[in-house]
PDB file of C-alpha atoms in Angstrom:
ATOM      1  CA  MET Z   1     -12.764 -14.862  -3.645  1.00  0.00           C
ATOM      2  CA  ALA Z   2     -13.872 -12.912  -0.811  1.00  0.00           C
ATOM      3  CA  GLU Z   3     -17.656 -12.113  -2.241  1.00  0.00           C
ATOM      4  CA  HIS Z   4     -17.876 -16.161  -3.193  1.00  0.00           C
ATOM      5  CA  VAL Z   5     -16.413 -17.070   0.193  1.00  0.00           C
ATOM      6  CA  LEU Z   6     -19.304 -14.456   2.134  1.00  0.00           C
ATOM      7  CA  ALA Z   7     -21.659 -15.664  -0.252  1.00  0.00           C
ATOM      8  CA  GLN Z   8     -21.177 -19.279   1.171  1.00  0.00           C
ATOM      9  CA  GLY Z   9     -21.388 -18.461   4.467  1.00  0.00           C
ATOM     10  CA  ALA Z  10     -17.911 -19.694   5.324  1.00  0.00           C
ATOM     11  CA  PRO Z  11     -15.674 -17.187   7.523  1.00  0.00           C
ATOM     12  CA  VAL Z  12     -13.185 -15.348   6.180  1.00  0.00           C
ATOM     13  CA  TYR Z  13     -10.487 -16.197   8.327  1.00  0.00           C
ATOM     14  CA  GLN Z  14     -10.837 -19.850   7.179  1.00  0.00           C
ATOM     15  CA  ALA Z  15     -10.282 -19.168   3.746  1.00  0.00           C
ATOM     16  CA  LEU Z  16      -7.210 -17.646   4.487  1.00  0.00           C
ATOM     17  CA  GLN Z  17      -5.552 -20.016   7.071  1.00  0.00           C
ATOM     18  CA  CYS Z  18      -2.637 -21.609   5.447  1.00  0.00           C
ATOM     19  CA  ALA Z  19      -0.011 -23.718   7.396  1.00  0.00           C
ATOM     20  CA  ALA Z  20       2.898 -21.537   5.685  1.00  0.00           C
ATOM     21  CA  ALA Z  21       1.912 -18.368   6.748  1.00  0.00           C
ATOM     22  CA  PRO Z  22       3.006 -16.491   9.348  1.00  0.00           C
ATOM     23  CA  VAL Z  23       0.490 -15.824  11.129  1.00  0.00           C
ATOM     24  CA  GLN Z  24      -2.954 -17.587  11.719  1.00  0.00           C
ATOM     25  CA  PHE Z  25      -5.980 -16.040  10.841  1.00  0.00           C
ATOM     26  CA  ALA Z  26      -9.187 -15.916  13.841  1.00  0.00           C
ATOM     27  CA  PRO Z  27     -12.944 -14.474  13.835  1.00  0.00           C
ATOM     28  CA  GLN Z  28     -12.605 -10.540  15.159  1.00  0.00           C
ATOM     29  CA  ASP Z  29     -13.792 -11.793  18.516  1.00  0.00           C
ATOM     30  CA  ASP Z  30     -10.499 -13.152  19.162  1.00  0.00           C
ATOM     31  CA  LEU Z  31      -9.494  -9.759  20.211  1.00  0.00           C
ATOM     32  CA  PRO Z  32      -9.725  -8.961  23.590  1.00  0.00           C
ATOM     33  CA  GLU Z  33     -12.663  -5.835  24.062  1.00  0.00           C
ATOM     34  CA  GLY Z  34      -9.839  -2.859  25.004  1.00  0.00           C
ATOM     35  CA  ALA Z  35      -6.629  -5.086  23.199  1.00  0.00           C
ATOM     36  CA  ALA Z  36      -4.610  -2.955  20.699  1.00  0.00           C
ATOM     37  CA  TYR Z  37      -5.359  -4.769  16.945  1.00  0.00           C
ATOM     38  CA  GLU Z  38      -1.418  -4.524  16.090  1.00  0.00           C
ATOM     39  CA  GLN Z  39      -0.222  -5.394  19.837  1.00  0.00           C
ATOM     40  CA  HIS Z  40      -2.536  -8.971  19.892  1.00  0.00           C
ATOM     41  CA  ILE Z  41      -0.836  -9.801  16.621  1.00  0.00           C
ATOM     42  CA  PHE Z  42       2.743  -9.226  17.610  1.00  0.00           C
ATOM     43  CA  ASP Z  43       1.731 -11.108  21.202  1.00  0.00           C
ATOM     44  CA  THR Z  44       0.380 -14.197  19.558  1.00  0.00           C
ATOM     45  CA  GLY Z  45       0.361 -14.353  16.374  1.00  0.00           C
ATOM     46  CA  ARG Z  46      -3.406 -14.543  15.231  1.00  0.00           C
ATOM     47  CA  VAL Z  47      -4.921 -11.893  13.224  1.00  0.00           C
ATOM     48  CA  PRO Z  48      -8.577 -11.276  13.839  1.00  0.00           C
ATOM     49  CA  THR Z  49     -11.041 -10.982  10.760  1.00  0.00           C
ATOM     50  CA  ARG Z  50     -13.705  -9.736   9.951  1.00  0.00           C
ATOM     51  CA  ASP Z  51     -15.595 -11.188   7.040  1.00  0.00           C
ATOM     52  CA  ASN Z  52     -15.400  -8.125   4.570  1.00  0.00           C
ATOM     53  CA  LEU Z  53     -13.185  -7.327   1.788  1.00  0.00           C
ATOM     54  CA  HIS Z  54     -10.773  -5.260   3.510  1.00  0.00           C
ATOM     55  CA  ASP Z  55      -9.793  -7.858   6.250  1.00  0.00           C
ATOM     56  CA  PHE Z  56      -9.615 -10.303   2.942  1.00  0.00           C
ATOM     57  CA  PHE Z  57      -7.373  -8.518   1.017  1.00  0.00           C
ATOM     58  CA  ASN Z  58      -5.230  -7.801   4.418  1.00  0.00           C
ATOM     59  CA  GLY Z  59      -4.940 -11.451   5.024  1.00  0.00           C
ATOM     60  CA  LEU Z  60      -3.434 -11.635   1.234  1.00  0.00           C
ATOM     61  CA  VAL Z  61      -0.935  -9.530   1.757  1.00  0.00           C
ATOM     62  CA  TRP Z  62       0.009 -11.317   4.661  1.00  0.00           C
ATOM     63  CA  ARG Z  63       0.669 -14.253   2.896  1.00  0.00           C
ATOM     64  CA  GLN Z  64       2.621 -12.465  -0.138  1.00  0.00           C
ATOM     65  CA  PHE Z  65       4.846 -10.264   2.130  1.00  0.00           C
ATOM     66  CA  PRO Z  66       5.442 -11.891   5.045  1.00  0.00           C
ATOM     67  CA  LEU Z  67       8.648 -10.333   6.246  1.00  0.00           C
ATOM     68  CA  ALA Z  68       7.576  -6.921   5.335  1.00  0.00           C
ATOM     69  CA  LYS Z  69       4.150  -7.230   7.616  1.00  0.00           C
ATOM     70  CA  ARG Z  70       5.757  -8.588  10.289  1.00  0.00           C
ATOM     71  CA  ARG Z  71       8.166  -5.847  10.127  1.00  0.00           C
ATOM     72  CA  LEU Z  72       6.064  -3.229  10.451  1.00  0.00           C
ATOM     73  CA  ASN Z  73       3.926  -4.978  13.110  1.00  0.00           C
ATOM     74  CA  ALA Z  74       6.996  -5.278  15.436  1.00  0.00           C
ATOM     75  CA  LEU Z  75       7.241  -1.223  14.652  1.00  0.00           C
ATOM     76  CA  GLN Z  76       3.527  -0.388  15.776  1.00  0.00           C
ATOM     77  CA  ALA Z  77       4.251  -3.160  19.016  1.00  0.00           C
ATOM     78  CA  GLY Z  78       7.148  -1.685  20.069  1.00  0.00           C
ATOM     79  CA  ALA Z  79       5.676   2.142  19.471  1.00  0.00           C
ATOM     80  CA  ILE Z  80       2.531   1.166  21.246  1.00  0.00           C
ATOM     81  CA  ALA Z  81       4.744  -0.437  24.260  1.00  0.00           C
ATOM     82  CA  ALA Z  82       6.715   2.445  24.533  1.00  0.00           C
ATOM     83  CA  HIS Z  83       3.710   5.385  24.265  1.00  0.00           C
ATOM     84  CA  GLY Z  84       0.421   3.898  24.385  1.00  0.00           C
ATOM     85  CA  ILE Z  85      -2.498   4.153  22.337  1.00  0.00           C
ATOM     86  CA  GLY Z  86      -3.533   7.875  22.274  1.00  0.00           C
ATOM     87  CA  ALA Z  87      -5.921  10.030  20.369  1.00  0.00           C
ATOM     88  CA  VAL Z  88      -2.577  10.897  17.618  1.00  0.00           C
ATOM     89  CA  ARG Z  89      -0.304   8.025  16.992  1.00  0.00           C
ATOM     90  CA  GLY Z  90       2.674   9.555  16.276  1.00  0.00           C
ATOM     91  CA  PRO Z  91       5.025  10.103  13.326  1.00  0.00           C
ATOM     92  CA  LEU Z  92       6.091   6.429  13.195  1.00  0.00           C
ATOM     93  CA  ARG Z  93       2.976   4.470  13.469  1.00  0.00           C
ATOM     94  CA  ASP Z  94       0.964   6.893  11.034  1.00  0.00           C
ATOM     95  CA  ALA Z  95       3.286   6.296   8.161  1.00  0.00           C
ATOM     96  CA  ILE Z  96       3.343   2.343   9.000  1.00  0.00           C
ATOM     97  CA  THR Z  97      -0.503   2.844   8.839  1.00  0.00           C
ATOM     98  CA  VAL Z  98      -0.361   5.048   5.720  1.00  0.00           C
ATOM     99  CA  PHE Z  99       1.625   2.357   4.154  1.00  0.00           C
ATOM    100  CA  ASP Z 100      -0.030  -0.935   4.949  1.00  0.00           C
ATOM    101  CA  GLU Z 101      -3.333   0.229   4.305  1.00  0.00           C
ATOM    102  CA  ASN Z 102      -2.183   2.315   0.728  1.00  0.00           C
ATOM    103  CA  GLY Z 103       0.913   1.617  -0.114  1.00  0.00           C
ATOM    104  CA  ALA Z 104       2.477   0.172  -3.066  1.00  0.00           C
ATOM    105  CA  LEU Z 105       6.356  -0.632  -4.614  1.00  0.00           C
ATOM    106  CA  LEU Z 106       7.330   0.815  -7.867  1.00  0.00           C
ATOM    107  CA  ASP Z 107      10.723   0.138  -9.595  1.00  0.00           C
ATOM    108  CA  ALA Z 108      11.203   2.530 -12.545  1.00  0.00           C
ATOM    109  CA  PRO Z 109      13.437   4.267 -14.771  1.00  0.00           C
ATOM    110  CA  GLU Z 110      15.208   7.501 -13.609  1.00  0.00           C
ATOM    111  CA  PRO Z 111      13.084  10.191 -15.783  1.00  0.00           C
ATOM    112  CA  LEU Z 112       9.767   8.895 -14.711  1.00  0.00           C
ATOM    113  CA  TRP Z 113      10.689   8.959 -10.832  1.00  0.00           C
ATOM    114  CA  GLN Z 114      11.644  12.818 -11.256  1.00  0.00           C
ATOM    115  CA  ALA Z 115       8.610  13.565 -13.099  1.00  0.00           C
ATOM    116  CA  LEU Z 116       6.535  11.979 -10.704  1.00  0.00           C
ATOM    117  CA  GLN Z 117       8.112  13.892  -7.653  1.00  0.00           C
ATOM    118  CA  ALA Z 118       8.015  16.958  -9.661  1.00  0.00           C
ATOM    119  CA  ARG Z 119       4.161  15.979 -10.367  1.00  0.00           C
ATOM    120  CA  GLU Z 120       5.144  16.668 -13.605  1.00  0.00           C
ATOM    121  CA  TRP Z 121       1.415  14.110 -15.083  1.00  0.00           C
ATOM    122  CA  SER Z 122       1.877  14.956 -18.620  1.00  0.00           C
ATOM    123  CA  ARG Z 123       5.571  14.304 -19.123  1.00  0.00           C
ATOM    124  CA  LEU Z 124       5.453  11.354 -17.048  1.00  0.00           C
ATOM    125  CA  PHE Z 125       2.462   9.684 -18.302  1.00  0.00           C
ATOM    126  CA  VAL Z 126       2.270  11.291 -21.741  1.00  0.00           C
ATOM    127  CA  ASP Z 127       5.770  12.377 -23.153  1.00  0.00           C
ATOM    128  CA  LEU Z 128       7.785   9.336 -20.996  1.00  0.00           C
ATOM    129  CA  ARG Z 129       4.913   6.844 -21.623  1.00  0.00           C
ATOM    130  CA  PRO Z 130       7.076   4.145 -23.385  1.00  0.00           C
ATOM    131  CA  LEU Z 131       9.582   4.170 -20.380  1.00  0.00           C
ATOM    132  CA  TRP Z 132       6.476   2.471 -18.268  1.00  0.00           C
ATOM    133  CA  ARG Z 133       7.454  -0.797 -19.869  1.00  0.00           C
ATOM    134  CA  GLU Z 134      10.991  -1.095 -18.361  1.00  0.00           C
ATOM    135  CA  ALA Z 135       9.051   0.012 -14.807  1.00  0.00           C
ATOM    136  CA  ARG Z 136       7.078  -2.604 -12.299  1.00  0.00           C
ATOM    137  CA  LEU Z 137       4.398  -1.553  -9.717  1.00  0.00           C
ATOM    138  CA  LEU Z 138       3.460  -3.679  -7.164  1.00  0.00           C
ATOM    139  CA  LEU Z 139       0.986  -2.954  -4.455  1.00  0.00           C
ATOM    140  CA  PHE Z 140       1.011  -3.363  -0.935  1.00  0.00           C
ATOM    141  CA  GLY Z 141      -2.063  -1.715   0.670  1.00  0.00           C
ATOM    142  CA  HIS Z 142      -4.915  -3.663   1.760  1.00  0.00           C
ATOM    143  CA  ALA Z 143      -7.547  -0.625   1.685  1.00  0.00           C
ATOM    144  CA  LEU Z 144      -6.034   0.047  -1.646  1.00  0.00           C
ATOM    145  CA  LEU Z 145      -6.568  -3.096  -3.083  1.00  0.00           C
ATOM    146  CA  GLU Z 146     -10.175  -3.029  -1.541  1.00  0.00           C
ATOM    147  CA  LYS Z 147     -10.721   0.439  -3.485  1.00  0.00           C
ATOM    148  CA  LEU Z 148      -9.565  -0.853  -6.503  1.00  0.00           C
ATOM    149  CA  VAL Z 149     -12.667  -3.654  -6.843  1.00  0.00           C
ATOM    150  CA  ALA Z 150     -14.668  -0.902  -7.707  1.00  0.00           C
ATOM    151  CA  PRO Z 151     -12.121   1.370  -9.362  1.00  0.00           C
ATOM    152  CA  ARG Z 152     -12.282   4.881  -9.351  1.00  0.00           C
ATOM    153  CA  LYS Z 153     -10.446   7.759 -11.048  1.00  0.00           C
ATOM    154  CA  PRO Z 154      -9.084   9.382  -8.077  1.00  0.00           C
ATOM    155  CA  ILE Z 155      -7.572   6.358  -6.556  1.00  0.00           C
ATOM    156  CA  VAL Z 156      -4.024   7.235  -5.082  1.00  0.00           C
ATOM    157  CA  ALA Z 157      -1.216   4.550  -4.050  1.00  0.00           C
ATOM    158  CA  HIS Z 158       1.301   5.758  -1.461  1.00  0.00           C
ATOM    159  CA  VAL Z 159       4.686   4.338  -3.533  1.00  0.00           C
ATOM    160  CA  TYR Z 160       8.107   3.398  -2.019  1.00  0.00           C
ATOM    161  CA  ARG Z 161      11.254   3.755  -4.733  1.00  0.00           C
ATOM    162  CA  VAL Z 162      12.471  -0.008  -5.416  1.00  0.00           C
ATOM    163  CA  GLN Z 163      16.230  -0.121  -5.716  1.00  0.00           C
ATOM    164  CA  CYS Z 164      16.507  -3.743  -5.984  1.00  0.00           C
ATOM    165  CA  ALA Z 165      15.333  -6.796  -8.714  1.00  0.00           C
ATOM    166  CA  MET Z 166      11.931  -7.191  -8.239  1.00  0.00           C
ATOM    167  CA  ASP Z 167      12.745 -10.816  -9.777  1.00  0.00           C
ATOM    168  CA  SER Z 168       9.529 -12.077  -7.278  1.00  0.00           C
ATOM    169  CA  VAL Z 169       7.358 -11.279  -5.152  1.00  0.00           C
ATOM    170  CA  ALA Z 170       9.396 -12.809  -2.382  1.00  0.00           C
ATOM    171  CA  ASP Z 171      12.573 -10.884  -3.088  1.00  0.00           C
ATOM    172  CA  ALA Z 172      10.526  -7.408  -3.251  1.00  0.00           C
ATOM    173  CA  ASP Z 173       9.306  -8.963   0.155  1.00  0.00           C
ATOM    174  CA  ALA Z 174      12.754  -9.333   1.654  1.00  0.00           C
ATOM    175  CA  TRP Z 175      14.396  -6.273   0.400  1.00  0.00           C
ATOM    176  CA  LEU Z 176      11.129  -4.108   2.285  1.00  0.00           C
ATOM    177  CA  ALA Z 177      11.407  -5.688   5.180  1.00  0.00           C
ATOM    178  CA  GLN Z 178      15.039  -4.517   5.572  1.00  0.00           C
ATOM    179  CA  GLN Z 179      14.294  -1.314   4.007  1.00  0.00           C
ATOM    180  CA  ILE Z 180      11.557  -0.693   7.110  1.00  0.00           C
ATOM    181  CA  GLY Z 181      13.192   1.444  10.279  1.00  0.00           C
ATOM    182  CA  PRO Z 182      12.031   3.914  12.223  1.00  0.00           C
ATOM    183  CA  GLU Z 183      13.700   6.955  11.669  1.00  0.00           C
ATOM    184  CA  HIS Z 184      13.267   6.309   7.952  1.00  0.00           C
ATOM    185  CA  TRP Z 185       9.804   5.293   7.767  1.00  0.00           C
ATOM    186  CA  ALA Z 186       8.712   8.226  10.216  1.00  0.00           C
ATOM    187  CA  THR Z 187       9.518  10.644   7.307  1.00  0.00           C
ATOM    188  CA  LYS Z 188       7.068   9.314   5.236  1.00  0.00           C
ATOM    189  CA  PRO Z 189       9.261   8.413   2.692  1.00  0.00           C
ATOM    190  CA  PHE Z 190       6.317   7.546   0.210  1.00  0.00           C
ATOM    191  CA  THR Z 191       5.291   9.492  -3.159  1.00  0.00           C
ATOM    192  CA  PRO Z 192       1.159  10.115  -4.127  1.00  0.00           C
ATOM    193  CA  LEU Z 193       0.578   7.974  -7.565  1.00  0.00           C
ATOM    194  CA  PRO Z 194      -2.877   8.013  -9.014  1.00  0.00           C
ATOM    195  CA  VAL Z 195      -2.779   4.543  -9.926  1.00  0.00           C
ATOM    196  CA  LEU Z 196      -5.459   4.452 -12.692  1.00  0.00           C
ATOM    197  CA  GLY Z 197      -3.039   6.853 -14.442  1.00  0.00           C
ATOM    198  CA  VAL Z 198      -0.412   3.685 -14.886  1.00  0.00           C
ATOM    199  CA  PRO Z 199      -0.337   3.350 -18.728  1.00  0.00           C
ATOM    200  CA  GLY Z 200      -2.373   0.020 -19.373  1.00  0.00           C
ATOM    201  CA  TRP Z 201      -4.189   0.000 -15.815  1.00  0.00           C
ATOM    202  CA  TRP Z 202      -7.231   1.779 -16.949  1.00  0.00           C
ATOM    203  CA  PRO Z 203      -8.245   2.124 -20.898  1.00  0.00           C
ATOM    204  CA  ALA Z 204      -9.132   5.445 -20.530  1.00  0.00           C
ATOM    205  CA  ASN Z 205      -5.850   6.982 -20.096  1.00  0.00           C
ATOM    206  CA  GLU Z 206      -5.311   5.872 -23.649  1.00  0.00           C
ATOM    207  CA  ASP Z 207      -6.206   9.620 -24.249  1.00  0.00           C
ATOM    208  CA  PRO Z 208      -3.674  12.719 -22.863  1.00  0.00           C
ATOM    209  CA  GLN Z 209      -6.879  14.133 -21.963  1.00  0.00           C
ATOM    210  CA  PHE Z 210      -7.532  11.892 -19.153  1.00  0.00           C
ATOM    211  CA  TYR Z 211      -4.703  13.361 -17.245  1.00  0.00           C
ATOM    212  CA  ALA Z 212      -6.070  17.190 -17.549  1.00  0.00           C
ATOM    213  CA  ASP Z 213      -8.396  16.687 -14.208  1.00  0.00           C
ATOM    214  CA  ALA Z 214      -6.598  18.584 -11.955  1.00  0.00           C
ATOM    215  CA  GLN Z 215      -8.755  17.140  -8.905  1.00  0.00           C
ATOM    216  CA  VAL Z 216      -6.621  14.116  -9.821  1.00  0.00           C
ATOM    217  CA  PHE Z 217      -3.514  15.030 -11.133  1.00  0.00           C
ATOM    218  CA  ARG Z 218      -2.667  18.014  -9.096  1.00  0.00           C
ATOM    219  CA  PRO Z 219       0.158  20.331 -10.000  1.00  0.00           C
ATOM    220  CA  PRO Z 220       2.874  20.836  -7.372  1.00  0.00           C
ATOM    221  CA  ARG Z 221       2.205  23.150  -4.454  1.00  0.00           C
ATOM    222  CA  THR Z 222       3.978  25.970  -4.103  1.00  0.00           C
ATOM    223  CA  VAL Z 223       5.975  28.101  -1.610  1.00  0.00           C
ATOM    224  CA  SER Z 224       2.603  30.027  -1.144  1.00  0.00           C
ATOM    225  CA  ASP Z 225       0.458  26.841  -0.753  1.00  0.00           C
ATOM    226  CA  LYS Z 226       2.988  25.811   1.614  1.00  0.00           C
ATOM    227  CA  ALA Z 227       2.784  29.147   3.972  1.00  0.00           C
ATOM    228  CA  PRO Z 228       0.547  28.626   7.384  1.00  0.00           C
TER     229      PRO Z 228
END
């Protein structure tokens, strides 16, 4: 859709407008020079939007997850107001950015979570493969969505575990907005997941050898790896 809009010469911000949206979308030059992007959104309710896929997907996520996006934006604005804009974002803003750009929600049975956290890739995707029928992966990060337009094996999502019924996106949005708190979020409570390894997401992963690529499906870090 975004590529079609761009090809037709229509600005992406116009394509995203929706009366029910929690924010309005504006051209990029709506952002004053020197102003912080997240602070501007918080203060004005307007999202400066460039004519590219990245900002198009960001707009779609605003429309699908309005409560969670508002919560993330409010925390960003609060951190900016307290600490200003520096060379380093700080742990909270850094964690928010990671999830906002590359996050996903995963509702999965306990054995899948244990294997994922242990990076036991063969167990996760081969031995426990039938359990993925009971799992649901819901993408949130707009940069992640952009990457998947041209899928590559190394694409990794930072997933947050869902512990509620995801009967609809609206339910997931309301639950996630309640989960996002500054102390918890600053710990980066996310787990890396190579998304094209998920059964049904990529035809090549039907072959168990797909998961033998240690550059993508990396082994757990050892104590010596963690040492300075």
